[in-house]
Coordinates of C-alpha atoms in Angstrom, one line a residue:
M261 CA 0.0 0.0 0.0
T262 CA 2.8 2.4 0.9
V263 CA 4.4 1.8 -2.5
L264 CA 1.1 2.5 -4.3
I265 CA 0.6 5.7 -2.3
S266 CA 4.1 6.8 -3.1
K267 CA 3.6 6.1 -6.8
A268 CA 0.3 8.0 -6.7
R269 CA 1.9 11.0 -5.1
R270 CA 4.7 10.9 -7.6
R271 CA 2.3 10.8 -10.5
A272 CA 0.2 13.7 -9.0
R273 CA 3.4 15.7 -8.6
R274 CA 4.3 15.2 -12.2
W275 CA 0.8 16.5 -13.3
L276 CA 1.4 19.4 -11.0
D277 CA 4.8 20.1 -12.6
I278 CA 3.1 20.1 -16.0
A279 CA 0.4 22.5 -14.7
V280 CA 3.1 24.8 -13.4
L281 CA 4.9 24.7 -16.7
L282 CA 1.7 25.6 -18.5
R283 CA 1.6 28.9 -16.5
H284 CA 4.4 30.1 -18.7
V285 CA 2.2 29.9 -21.8
P286 CA 0.1 32.9 -22.8
P287 CA -3.5 32.3 -21.7
G288 CA -4.9 32.6 -25.2
T289 CA -2.5 30.0 -26.6
R290 CA -3.1 27.7 -23.6
A291 CA -6.9 27.9 -23.9
L292 CA -6.8 27.3 -27.6
A293 CA -4.6 24.3 -27.3
M294 CA -6.9 22.8 -24.6
L295 CA -10.0 23.4 -26.7
L296 CA -8.4 21.9 -29.7
N297 CA -7.4 18.7 -27.9
V298 CA -10.9 18.3 -26.5
L299 CA -12.2 18.5 -30.0
L300 CA -9.6 16.0 -31.2
G301 CA -10.9 13.6 -28.5
L302 CA -14.6 14.1 -29.3
L303 CA -14.3 13.9 -33.1
P304 CA -13.4 10.2 -33.3
L305 CA -16.3 9.4 -31.0
T306 CA -18.6 11.4 -33.3
F307 CA -17.4 9.4 -36.2
V308 CA -18.1 6.1 -34.4
V309 CA -21.6 7.1 -33.5
A310 CA -22.4 8.5 -37.0
M311 CA -21.1 5.4 -38.7
S312 CA -23.0 3.1 -36.4
V313 CA -26.2 5.1 -37.0
M314 CA -25.6 4.9 -40.8
L315 CA -25.0 1.1 -40.6
E316 CA -28.3 0.7 -38.7
R317 CA -30.2 2.8 -41.3
V318 CA -28.8 1.2 -44.4
P319 CA -31.1 -1.8 -44.4
D320 CA -34.2 0.4 -43.9
A321 CA -33.2 2.8 -46.7
V322 CA -32.5 0.0 -49.1
G323 CA -35.7 -1.8 -48.2
D324 CA -37.9 1.3 -48.1
G325 CA -36.4 3.1 -51.1
R326 CA -38.0 6.4 -50.1
A327 CA -36.1 9.6 -50.8
G328 CA -36.5 10.7 -47.2
A329 CA -34.8 7.6 -45.9
W330 CA -31.9 8.1 -48.3
A331 CA -31.6 11.8 -47.5
A332 CA -31.4 11.0 -43.8
L333 CA -28.7 8.4 -44.5
V334 CA -26.7 10.9 -46.6
T335 CA -27.0 13.4 -43.7
V336 CA -25.6 10.9 -41.3
L337 CA -22.8 10.0 -43.7
G338 CA -22.1 13.7 -44.1
I339 CA -21.8 14.1 -40.3
A340 CA -19.4 11.1 -40.2
G341 CA -17.3 12.6 -43.1
A342 CA -17.2 16.0 -41.5
A343 CA -16.0 14.5 -38.2
F344 CA -13.3 12.5 -40.0
G345 CA -12.3 15.5 -42.2
A346 CA -12.2 17.9 -39.2
Q347 CA -10.0 15.5 -37.3
Q348 CA -7.5 15.3 -40.2
A349 CA -7.6 19.0 -40.7
L350 CA -7.1 19.9 -37.0
A351 CA -4.4 17.3 -36.3
P352 CA -1.6 19.5 -37.8
F353 CA -2.7 22.4 -35.6
Q354 CA -2.2 20.2 -32.6
A355 CA 1.4 19.9 -33.5
A356 CA 1.7 23.7 -34.3
L357 CA 0.1 24.8 -31.0
G358 CA 2.3 22.2 -29.3
E359 CA 5.4 23.8 -30.8
A360 CA 4.2 27.2 -29.6
V361 CA 3.8 25.8 -26.1
V362 CA 7.3 24.2 -26.3
R363 CA 8.9 27.5 -27.2
H364 CA 7.2 29.6 -24.5
V365 CA 8.0 27.1 -21.8
D366 CA 11.6 26.4 -22.9
Q367 CA 12.3 30.1 -23.2
R368 CA 11.3 30.6 -19.6
C369 CA 13.1 27.4 -18.4
R370 CA 16.2 28.2 -20.4
G371 CA 16.4 31.6 -18.8
E372 CA 15.9 30.1 -15.3
L373 CA 18.7 27.6 -16.0
M374 CA 21.1 30.3 -17.2
R375 CA 20.3 32.4 -14.1
A376 CA 20.7 29.4 -11.8
A377 CA 24.1 28.3 -13.3
L378 CA 25.6 31.7 -14.0
A379 CA 24.2 34.0 -11.3
D380 CA 22.3 32.3 -8.4
A381 CA 24.5 29.2 -7.8
P382 CA 27.7 29.7 -5.9
A383 CA 30.8 29.3 -8.1
M384 CA 31.7 26.0 -6.4
A385 CA 28.5 24.5 -7.9
L386 CA 30.3 24.4 -11.2
D387 CA 33.1 22.2 -9.6
D388 CA 30.7 19.6 -8.3
P389 CA 30.6 16.4 -10.6
H390 CA 27.1 15.5 -9.5
L391 CA 25.7 18.9 -10.1
L392 CA 27.5 19.1 -13.4
D393 CA 25.7 15.8 -14.4
R394 CA 22.4 17.5 -13.5
L395 CA 23.3 20.6 -15.5
D396 CA 24.4 18.5 -18.5
V397 CA 21.0 16.6 -18.5
A398 CA 19.1 19.9 -18.5
R399 CA 21.3 21.5 -21.1
E400 CA 21.1 18.5 -23.4
A401 CA 17.3 18.9 -23.4
F402 CA 17.6 22.6 -24.6
D403 CA 20.1 21.4 -27.3
R404 CA 17.2 19.3 -28.5
A405 CA 19.2 16.1 -27.9
S406 CA 16.3 14.9 -25.7
A407 CA 12.9 16.0 -24.6
S408 CA 12.7 19.4 -22.9
P409 CA 10.3 20.8 -20.2
G410 CA 8.5 22.5 -23.0
D411 CA 7.9 19.1 -24.7
A412 CA 6.5 17.8 -21.4
A413 CA 4.0 20.7 -21.2
A414 CA 3.0 20.1 -24.9
G415 CA 2.7 16.4 -24.3
G416 CA 0.5 17.0 -21.2
L417 CA -1.9 19.0 -23.3
A418 CA -1.9 16.3 -26.0
L419 CA -3.1 13.8 -23.3
I420 CA -6.3 15.8 -23.0
A421 CA -7.4 14.4 -26.4
R422 CA -6.6 10.9 -25.3
Y423 CA -8.4 11.1 -21.9
T424 CA -11.4 12.8 -23.5
Q425 CA -11.6 9.9 -25.9
L426 CA -11.3 7.5 -23.1
A427 CA -14.2 9.0 -21.1
G428 CA -16.4 9.2 -24.2
A429 CA -15.7 5.5 -25.1
V430 CA -16.5 4.3 -21.6
A431 CA -19.8 6.2 -21.8
L432 CA -20.6 4.6 -25.2
V433 CA -19.9 1.1 -23.8
G434 CA -22.1 1.8 -20.9
Y435 CA -24.9 2.8 -23.3
A436 CA -24.4 0.0 -25.8
V437 CA -23.8 -2.9 -23.4
D438 CA -24.3 -2.1 -19.7
P439 CA -22.5 0.0 -16.9
A440 CA -20.7 -3.1 -15.5
A441 CA -19.1 -3.7 -18.9
A442 CA -18.1 0.0 -19.1
V443 CA -16.5 -0.2 -15.7
V444 CA -14.6 -3.4 -16.5
I445 CA -13.2 -2.1 -19.9
G446 CA -12.5 1.4 -18.5
V447 CA -10.6 0.0 -15.5
T448 CA -8.7 -2.4 -17.8
A449 CA -7.6 0.5 -20.1
L450 CA -6.5 2.6 -17.1
V451 CA -4.6 -0.3 -15.5
I452 CA -2.7 -1.0 -18.8
R453 CA -2.1 2.7 -19.3
F454 CA -0.8 3.4 -15.8
G455 CA 1.2 0.2 -15.8
Q456 CA 2.8 1.1 -19.1
R457 CA 3.6 4.6 -17.9
G458 CA 4.9 3.2 -14.6
S459 CA 7.3 1.0 -16.5
L460 CA 8.4 3.9 -18.7
G461 CA 8.9 6.0 -15.6
A462 CA 11.0 3.3 -14.0
F463 CA 13.1 3.1 -17.1
G464 CA 13.3 6.9 -17.2
D465 CA 14.8 6.9 -13.7
F466 CA 17.2 4.2 -14.7
Y467 CA 18.2 6.1 -17.9
D468 CA 18.7 9.2 -15.9
G469 CA 21.3 7.3 -13.8
L470 CA 23.4 6.7 -16.9
A471 CA 24.0 10.5 -17.3
A472 CA 27.7 10.2 -16.4
D473 CA 28.3 7.3 -18.9
K474 CA 26.4 9.2 -21.6
R475 CA 28.3 12.4 -21.0
K476 CA 31.6 10.5 -21.4
A477 CA 30.5 9.0 -24.7
T478 CA 29.0 12.3 -25.9
Y479 CA 32.3 14.2 -25.1
L480 CA 34.3 11.9 -27.4
K481 CA 31.7 12.2 -30.2
N482 CA 31.7 16.0 -30.0
L483 CA 35.5 16.1 -29.8
A484 CA 35.9 13.9 -32.9
T485 CA 33.3 15.8 -35.0
G486 CA 34.2 19.4 -33.9
T487 CA 37.0 21.7 -34.8
H488 CA 38.5 22.3 -31.3
A489 CA 40.9 19.4 -31.5
A490 CA 40.9 18.8 -35.3
K491 CA 44.5 19.8 -35.9
E492 CA 45.9 17.7 -33.1
I493 CA 43.8 14.7 -34.0
R494 CA 45.0 14.9 -37.6
L495 CA 48.7 15.5 -36.8
L496 CA 48.9 12.8 -34.2
G497 CA 46.8 10.3 -36.2
L498 CA 44.2 9.8 -33.5
V499 CA 41.3 9.1 -35.8
E500 CA 41.4 5.3 -35.4
W501 CA 42.1 5.6 -31.6
M502 CA 39.1 7.9 -31.2
R503 CA 36.9 5.7 -33.3
A504 CA 37.8 2.7 -31.2
R505 CA 37.5 4.5 -27.9
H506 CA 34.1 6.1 -28.9
R507 CA 32.8 2.7 -30.0
A508 CA 33.9 1.1 -26.7
D509 CA 32.5 3.8 -24.5
T510 CA 29.2 4.0 -26.5
T511 CA 28.9 0.2 -26.5
A512 CA 29.4 0.1 -22.7
Y513 CA 26.7 2.8 -22.3
L514 CA 24.2 1.2 -24.6
S515 CA 24.8 -2.3 -23.2
R516 CA 23.8 -1.1 -19.8
M517 CA 20.8 0.7 -21.2
W518 CA 19.6 -2.3 -23.2
R519 CA 20.0 -4.7 -20.2
G520 CA 18.0 -2.3 -18.0
R521 CA 15.4 -1.9 -20.7
R522 CA 14.8 -5.6 -20.9
R523 CA 14.7 -6.0 -17.2
I524 CA 12.4 -3.0 -16.5
L525 CA 10.0 -3.3 -19.5
G526 CA 9.9 -7.0 -20.3
R527 CA 8.0 -8.6 -17.5
P528 CA 5.4 -5.7 -17.0
F529 CA 4.6 -6.0 -20.7
V530 CA 3.6 -9.6 -20.3
V531 CA 1.5 -8.9 -17.2
L532 CA -0.2 -6.0 -18.8
A533 CA -1.0 -8.0 -21.9
L534 CA -2.7 -10.6 -19.8
V535 CA -4.7 -7.9 -18.0
G536 CA -5.8 -6.5 -21.3
L537 CA -6.8 -10.0 -22.5
A538 CA -8.8 -10.7 -19.4
G539 CA -10.6 -7.3 -19.4
G540 CA -11.4 -7.5 -23.1
A541 CA -12.7 -11.1 -22.8
V542 CA -15.0 -10.1 -20.0
T543 CA -16.4 -7.1 -21.9
V544 CA -16.8 -9.1 -25.2
T545 CA -18.5 -11.9 -23.2
R546 CA -21.0 -9.5 -21.7
L547 CA -21.6 -8.1 -25.2
A548 CA -22.3 -11.6 -26.5
L549 CA -24.7 -12.3 -23.7
A550 CA -26.6 -9.1 -24.4
G551 CA -26.8 -10.0 -28.1
D552 CA -27.8 -13.6 -27.4
G553 CA -31.0 -12.4 -25.6
G554 CA -32.0 -10.4 -28.7
G555 CA -31.8 -7.1 -26.9
L556 CA -28.8 -5.7 -28.8
S557 CA -29.6 -3.6 -31.9
L558 CA -27.2 -3.2 -34.8
L559 CA -26.6 0.4 -33.6
R560 CA -25.6 -0.7 -30.1
L561 CA -23.5 -3.6 -31.4
S562 CA -21.5 -1.3 -33.8
I563 CA -21.0 1.3 -31.1
A564 CA -19.9 -1.3 -28.6
L565 CA -17.3 -2.9 -30.9
Q566 CA -15.7 0.3 -32.0
A567 CA -15.7 1.8 -28.4
V568 CA -14.1 -1.4 -27.0
L569 CA -11.4 -1.2 -29.7
I570 CA -10.7 2.4 -28.7
L571 CA -10.3 1.4 -25.1
M572 CA -8.1 -1.6 -25.8
R573 CA -5.8 0.7 -27.8
F574 CA -5.6 3.2 -24.9
G575 CA -2.9 1.2 -23.1
V576 CA -0.4 1.5 -26.0
Y577 CA 2.4 4.0 -26.5
F578 CA 1.3 7.6 -27.4
P579 CA 3.9 9.1 -29.8
E580 CA 2.6 12.6 -29.2
A581 CA 2.9 12.5 -25.4
D582 CA 4.7 9.7 -23.7
V583 CA 8.4 10.3 -24.4
Q584 CA 7.8 14.0 -24.2
T585 CA 6.2 14.0 -20.7
Q586 CA 8.6 11.3 -19.3
Y587 CA 11.9 12.6 -20.5
G588 CA 10.9 16.3 -20.5
L589 CA 10.1 16.0 -16.8
I590 CA 13.5 14.3 -16.3
A591 CA 15.1 17.5 -17.7
L592 CA 12.9 19.6 -15.4
D593 CA 13.9 17.4 -12.4
A594 CA 17.5 17.9 -13.4
M595 CA 17.0 21.7 -13.4
K596 CA 15.4 21.5 -9.9
A597 CA 18.1 19.1 -8.6
F598 CA 20.8 21.5 -9.8
R599 CA 19.2 24.5 -8.1
A600 CA 18.5 22.5 -4.9
G601 CA 22.1 21.2 -4.8
A602 CA 23.5 24.7 -5.4
R603 CA 21.4 26.0 -2.6
D604 CA 22.8 23.4 -0.3
L605 CA 26.4 24.6 -0.9
P606 CA 27.8 27.5 1.2
A607 CA 26.5 30.7 -0.3
L608 CA 28.0 34.1 -0.3
A609 CA 27.2 36.0 2.8
P610 CA 24.1 38.3 2.4
S611 CA 25.1 41.8 1.4
R612 CA 24.2 44.9 3.3
S613 CA 23.8 48.5 2.3
V614 CA 27.4 49.7 1.4
P615 CA 27.3 51.0 -2.2
A616 CA 30.1 49.8 -4.5
T617 CA 30.3 53.1 -6.4
G618 CA 33.7 54.7 -6.3
L619 CA 35.4 51.9 -4.4
P620 CA 38.2 51.5 -3.6
R621 CA 39.4 54.9 -2.6
T622 CA 42.1 54.0 -0.1
A623 CA 42.9 50.2 -0.1
I624 CA 41.7 46.6 -0.3
R625 CA 43.0 44.5 2.6
F626 CA 43.1 40.8 3.2
E627 CA 43.2 40.2 7.0
N628 CA 44.3 36.8 8.1
V629 CA 42.3 35.3 5.2
R630 CA 41.8 31.5 5.0
F631 CA 40.0 29.6 2.3
G632 CA 39.6 25.9 1.2
Y633 CA 37.4 24.6 -1.6
T634 CA 36.0 21.8 0.5
P635 CA 35.3 21.7 4.3
D636 CA 37.6 18.7 4.8
G637 CA 40.2 19.7 2.2
P638 CA 43.5 21.6 2.5
A639 CA 43.5 25.3 2.9
V640 CA 44.6 27.0 -0.4
I641 CA 44.8 30.4 1.2
D642 CA 46.1 30.1 4.8
G643 CA 46.5 33.2 7.0
L644 CA 46.9 35.7 4.1
D645 CA 47.6 39.3 5.1
L646 CA 47.8 41.6 2.1
E647 CA 47.1 45.3 1.2
L648 CA 46.3 46.5 -2.3
P649 CA 46.6 50.3 -2.1
A650 CA 44.1 52.1 -4.3
G651 CA 45.6 53.6 -7.5
T652 CA 48.7 51.4 -7.5
S653 CA 49.8 48.2 -9.2
T654 CA 50.4 45.0 -7.3
A655 CA 52.0 41.9 -8.9
V656 CA 51.5 38.5 -7.2
V657 CA 54.0 35.8 -8.2
G658 CA 54.6 32.3 -7.0
L659 CA 54.9 28.7 -8.0
N660 CA 51.9 26.7 -9.2
G661 CA 49.6 25.9 -6.4
A662 CA 50.6 28.9 -4.3
G663 CA 47.1 30.3 -4.3
K664 CA 47.4 33.1 -6.9
T665 CA 44.2 32.4 -8.9
T666 CA 42.3 31.6 -5.7
L667 CA 43.3 35.1 -4.5
V668 CA 41.6 36.6 -7.5
K669 CA 38.4 34.6 -6.9
L670 CA 38.3 35.9 -3.3
L671 CA 39.0 39.5 -4.4
T672 CA 36.3 39.4 -7.0
R673 CA 33.9 37.7 -4.5
L674 CA 33.2 34.6 -6.5
Y675 CA 33.9 33.0 -3.1
D676 CA 33.9 34.3 0.4
P677 CA 36.7 33.4 2.8
T678 CA 36.2 30.6 5.3
G679 CA 38.3 32.5 7.8
G680 CA 39.4 36.1 8.3
R681 CA 38.0 38.9 6.2
I682 CA 38.5 41.2 3.2
T683 CA 37.8 44.9 3.6
V684 CA 37.4 47.7 1.1
D685 CA 38.2 51.2 2.5
G686 CA 37.5 49.6 5.9
H687 CA 34.1 48.1 5.0
P688 CA 33.9 44.3 5.0
L689 CA 33.6 43.0 1.5
T690 CA 30.5 41.0 2.5
D691 CA 28.7 44.3 3.2
I692 CA 28.9 45.1 -0.5
D693 CA 26.5 43.6 -3.0
A694 CA 28.4 41.0 -5.0
R695 CA 26.9 42.0 -8.4
E696 CA 27.7 45.7 -7.8
W697 CA 31.2 44.7 -6.8
H698 CA 31.7 42.6 -9.9
R699 CA 31.0 45.8 -12.0
R700 CA 34.0 47.4 -10.4
F701 CA 36.3 44.9 -12.1
A702 CA 37.9 44.6 -15.5
V703 CA 39.4 41.1 -15.6
I704 CA 41.5 39.2 -18.1
F705 CA 41.8 35.6 -17.1
Q706 CA 44.5 33.1 -18.3
D707 CA 41.7 31.2 -20.1
Y708 CA 39.6 34.3 -21.1
V709 CA 36.8 33.5 -23.5
R710 CA 37.3 34.0 -27.2
Y711 CA 33.7 34.6 -28.2
E712 CA 32.7 33.6 -31.7
L713 CA 31.0 37.0 -32.0
S714 CA 31.9 40.2 -33.8
A715 CA 35.0 42.2 -32.8
A716 CA 32.6 44.9 -31.5
D717 CA 30.8 42.4 -29.3
N718 CA 34.1 40.9 -28.0
I719 CA 35.2 44.4 -26.8
A720 CA 31.7 45.6 -25.7
L721 CA 31.3 42.6 -23.4
G722 CA 33.7 44.3 -21.0
A723 CA 30.6 46.4 -19.9
P724 CA 27.5 44.6 -21.2
H725 CA 25.2 46.6 -19.0
L726 CA 26.0 49.8 -20.9
P727 CA 25.4 50.8 -24.5
A728 CA 28.6 51.1 -26.5
D729 CA 29.0 53.0 -29.8
D730 CA 31.8 52.3 -32.3
D731 CA 33.8 55.3 -31.3
R732 CA 34.2 54.1 -27.7
L733 CA 35.0 50.6 -28.9
L734 CA 37.6 51.8 -31.4
D735 CA 39.1 54.0 -28.7
A736 CA 39.5 51.0 -26.4
A737 CA 41.0 49.1 -29.3
R738 CA 43.5 51.9 -30.0
R739 CA 44.6 52.2 -26.4
A740 CA 45.1 48.4 -26.3
G741 CA 47.1 48.4 -29.6
A742 CA 44.4 46.5 -31.4
E743 CA 43.5 49.2 -33.9
D744 CA 45.6 47.7 -36.6
V745 CA 43.9 44.3 -35.9
I746 CA 40.5 45.9 -36.4
D747 CA 41.7 47.7 -39.6
R748 CA 42.8 44.4 -41.2
L749 CA 39.4 42.7 -40.7
P750 CA 37.2 42.6 -43.8
Q751 CA 34.2 44.2 -42.0
G752 CA 36.0 46.0 -39.3
L753 CA 34.3 45.8 -36.0
R754 CA 31.4 43.8 -37.5
T755 CA 33.7 40.9 -38.5
V756 CA 33.0 37.7 -36.6
L757 CA 36.2 36.5 -35.0
S758 CA 35.9 32.8 -36.1
R759 CA 36.5 31.0 -39.4
Q760 CA 33.3 29.0 -38.7
Y761 CA 31.2 31.9 -40.2
H762 CA 31.0 33.5 -43.6
Q763 CA 33.7 36.2 -43.9
G764 CA 34.8 35.5 -40.4
R765 CA 38.4 35.7 -39.3
D766 CA 40.4 34.0 -36.6
L767 CA 43.2 35.9 -34.8
S768 CA 46.6 34.9 -33.5
G769 CA 47.3 34.6 -29.8
G770 CA 48.9 38.0 -29.6
Q771 CA 46.0 39.6 -31.5
W772 CA 43.5 38.0 -29.2
Q773 CA 45.5 39.4 -26.3
R774 CA 45.0 42.9 -27.6
I775 CA 41.3 42.3 -28.1
G776 CA 41.1 41.0 -24.5
L777 CA 43.0 44.1 -23.2
A778 CA 40.6 46.3 -25.2
R779 CA 37.7 44.6 -23.5
A780 CA 39.2 45.3 -20.1
L781 CA 40.0 48.9 -21.0
H782 CA 36.4 49.4 -22.3
A783 CA 35.2 48.2 -18.8
V784 CA 37.5 50.7 -17.2
H785 CA 36.2 53.5 -19.4
S786 CA 32.7 52.4 -18.4
G787 CA 33.3 52.7 -14.7
A788 CA 35.4 49.7 -13.5
S789 CA 38.0 50.8 -11.0
V790 CA 40.0 47.6 -10.4
M791 CA 41.8 45.8 -13.2
V792 CA 43.0 42.2 -12.7
L793 CA 45.2 40.2 -15.1
D794 CA 45.3 36.5 -14.1
E795 CA 48.2 35.1 -16.2
P796 CA 46.6 36.1 -19.5
T797 CA 50.0 35.9 -21.3
A798 CA 50.9 32.3 -20.3
Q799 CA 50.9 31.2 -23.9
L800 CA 53.2 34.1 -25.1
D801 CA 57.0 34.0 -25.2
V802 CA 58.9 36.2 -22.7
R803 CA 59.6 39.0 -25.1
A804 CA 55.9 39.3 -26.0
E805 CA 54.9 39.0 -22.4
V806 CA 57.3 41.8 -21.2
A807 CA 56.0 44.1 -24.0
F808 CA 52.4 43.3 -23.0
F809 CA 52.8 44.1 -19.3
D810 CA 54.8 47.2 -20.0
R811 CA 52.0 48.5 -22.2
F812 CA 49.5 47.4 -19.6
L813 CA 51.2 49.2 -16.8
D814 CA 51.5 52.4 -18.8
L815 CA 47.8 52.3 -19.8
T816 CA 46.6 51.6 -16.3
R817 CA 48.7 54.1 -14.3
G818 CA 46.6 55.4 -11.5
L819 CA 44.2 52.5 -11.5
T820 CA 44.1 49.8 -8.8
T821 CA 45.6 46.9 -10.6
L822 CA 46.5 43.3 -9.7
I823 CA 48.8 41.2 -11.9
I824 CA 49.1 37.5 -11.5
S825 CA 52.1 35.9 -13.2
H826 CA 54.5 33.1 -12.8
R827 CA 57.2 34.9 -14.9
F828 CA 59.1 37.2 -12.6
S829 CA 60.7 39.4 -15.3
S830 CA 57.3 40.5 -16.6
V831 CA 56.2 42.3 -13.4
R832 CA 59.3 44.1 -12.4
R833 CA 57.7 47.6 -13.0
A834 CA 54.8 47.0 -10.6
D835 CA 54.6 49.3 -7.6
Q836 CA 54.8 46.4 -5.3
I837 CA 55.5 42.7 -5.8
V838 CA 54.1 40.0 -3.5
V839 CA 55.5 36.5 -3.4
L840 CA 52.9 33.8 -2.4
D841 CA 54.0 30.6 -0.9
G842 CA 51.6 28.1 0.7
G843 CA 48.7 30.5 0.5
R844 CA 50.3 33.3 2.4
V845 CA 52.7 36.2 1.8
A846 CA 56.3 35.1 1.9
E847 CA 57.9 38.4 0.6
R848 CA 56.8 41.8 -0.4
G849 CA 58.5 44.9 -1.9
T850 CA 59.6 46.4 -5.2
H851 CA 61.6 44.5 -7.7
D852 CA 64.9 46.1 -6.6
E853 CA 64.1 45.6 -2.9
L854 CA 63.3 42.0 -3.3
L855 CA 66.4 41.3 -5.4
A856 CA 68.5 43.1 -2.7
A857 CA 66.9 41.0 0.0
G858 CA 68.2 37.8 -1.7
G859 CA 65.2 35.8 -0.7
R860 CA 62.8 33.5 -2.6
Y861 CA 62.0 36.1 -5.2
A862 CA 65.7 36.8 -6.1
E863 CA 66.3 33.0 -6.3
L864 CA 63.4 32.3 -8.6
F865 CA 64.2 35.4 -10.7
R866 CA 67.8 34.3 -11.3
L867 CA 66.6 30.7 -12.1
Q868 CA 64.3 32.0 -14.8
A869 CA 67.0 34.4 -16.1
E870 CA 69.5 31.5 -16.5
R871 CA 67.3 30.0 -19.2
F872 CA 68.4 32.8 -21.5
T873 CA 72.1 32.7 -20.5
D874 CA 72.7 28.9 -20.5
G875 CA 74.8 28.0 -23.5
T876 CA 73.0 24.7 -23.9
D877 CA 69.8 26.5 -24.9
Q878 CA 69.2 27.5 -28.5
Q879 CA 70.7 30.8 -29.5
P880 CA 68.1 33.5 -28.9
D881 CA 67.2 35.9 -31.7
H882 CA 68.0 39.7 -31.4
H883 CA 64.7 40.5 -29.6
D884 CA 65.3 37.7 -27.0
Q885 CA 68.8 38.9 -26.5
L886 CA 67.3 42.3 -25.5
V887 CA 65.0 40.7 -23.0
T888 CA 67.9 38.5 -21.7
T889 CA 70.1 41.6 -21.3
T890 CA 67.3 43.4 -19.4
M891 CA 66.8 40.4 -17.1
T892 CA 70.4 39.8 -16.3
D893 CA 71.3 43.4 -16.0
T894 CA 68.5 43.8 -13.5
A895 CA 69.4 40.7 -11.7
S896 CA 73.0 41.8 -11.3

């Protein structure tokens, strides 16, 4: 009994989910779709009754021969034809209105998913494998690789036609045979229907558990058919390896799915077939007994036979509704699970009333800050004390794993410290609204996004909340040294920066660096007051990196800037240099002061400089000799 109650509650919750989804559909569209599906349920019944009446009247019309009898017969035939024709004519509109429902619902749900993943969920939600599985299931639905929540809503509406037809057919059996036969065949149809949907639901839950295996197989498919790794796959001759690996991963995934399908759907199918056989036999027996007594007219016999066939077919698969509602609700459940899981993670502290406008005016301070990505994991930042004076440049250097990038995440308030505090002009950072604080930043990350959009869009995204005209974008490009890059593009700022589009162009690494810097400078011109560079030049050689940082420091003089780098020579002109080690400050000072101190910074600087003076290395070209001379002269 408990299991049945649980299943009933689950089924009721799913209908409630569909009803909630339908609230996102305009009332006129929703009402029209419901009315249309009621009509599509009634029209087949009208056809059944009309054809049964016609069959009853044919012998009288033939035997009587009167014009009135034939006219009545033609009228009934016309009604049957009109019902059939109307059903065929309205069926495409069911699909059209269903598509309208899908678009309205998915537009709303897609927006909710974007907001949940990119705004509401804490940043650590995107590092959780289970939540990423839920996110991937939901995203796959909106990529049309599986049924979406909009499909579930449209499929729910389509079921109105089926259940209208069911109710009408039960009523016809009750009229043509007797109420007991109507109850038996109606219950049989519902048992088969609910059993079939229950099996489909159980398989849907099992299928949902294969998300991780499916994601692995899908990754290889997308990697092998996309352009991201095409050059490496071609040069390394990985085609056969990827084909074999994809076949193995896909076969493993499909084999699990097929075994589960046979186990979950096989036995219930046999049981439900026996239920249908028993219910149909009882109904047909009662129909035969009614006819044996001579009390069953041709009209009632015809109606009963056709209505029973309608009900016996009710337990089968409905192509317009079943997959849509089952797997569309799985996508909806994945969205809910992602949001619920994200809410369970430690959230940013609630903000108070300190406005972010104009900050920082004096300094940003880290006071004994501690942070770890998991409660039981190691501390990445451990007892950090650091001051970033407003209007000055600070370079943070250190070996990999020292906590440099985590420092940026805490500064930009993607995460809150688990210990200590960060203050801005004396105000706790947690008192400042996170989204307002984000607008104070212009950030260029090491893996900054190269958007397959126009050059104008790539620059304007530095301040997407403000309108940007071409003059402001070109000014940002000029200051970043990207003006010549824009001039060489066939459509200037309107050129899409990707070869995947007509007249699109791709850029070199150095050119993309300039576009990224232009994006950051546009953010500064639009009101950002803190600029952060998190190793954006990691893919450049030393000469290009030195030139980039020199230009950057000249352009941002007077701004509060933070530079993260693992190359010590690139940041020697910063106002202060901080060496991180083990998540805390090991050394601090100017370039000259740190070299004179002879500590960790001086040691690592000389080790990097030796790369250019070691005779075993390849002979550097003229430009690298200039960089080497600069490094070794400074080091001495």
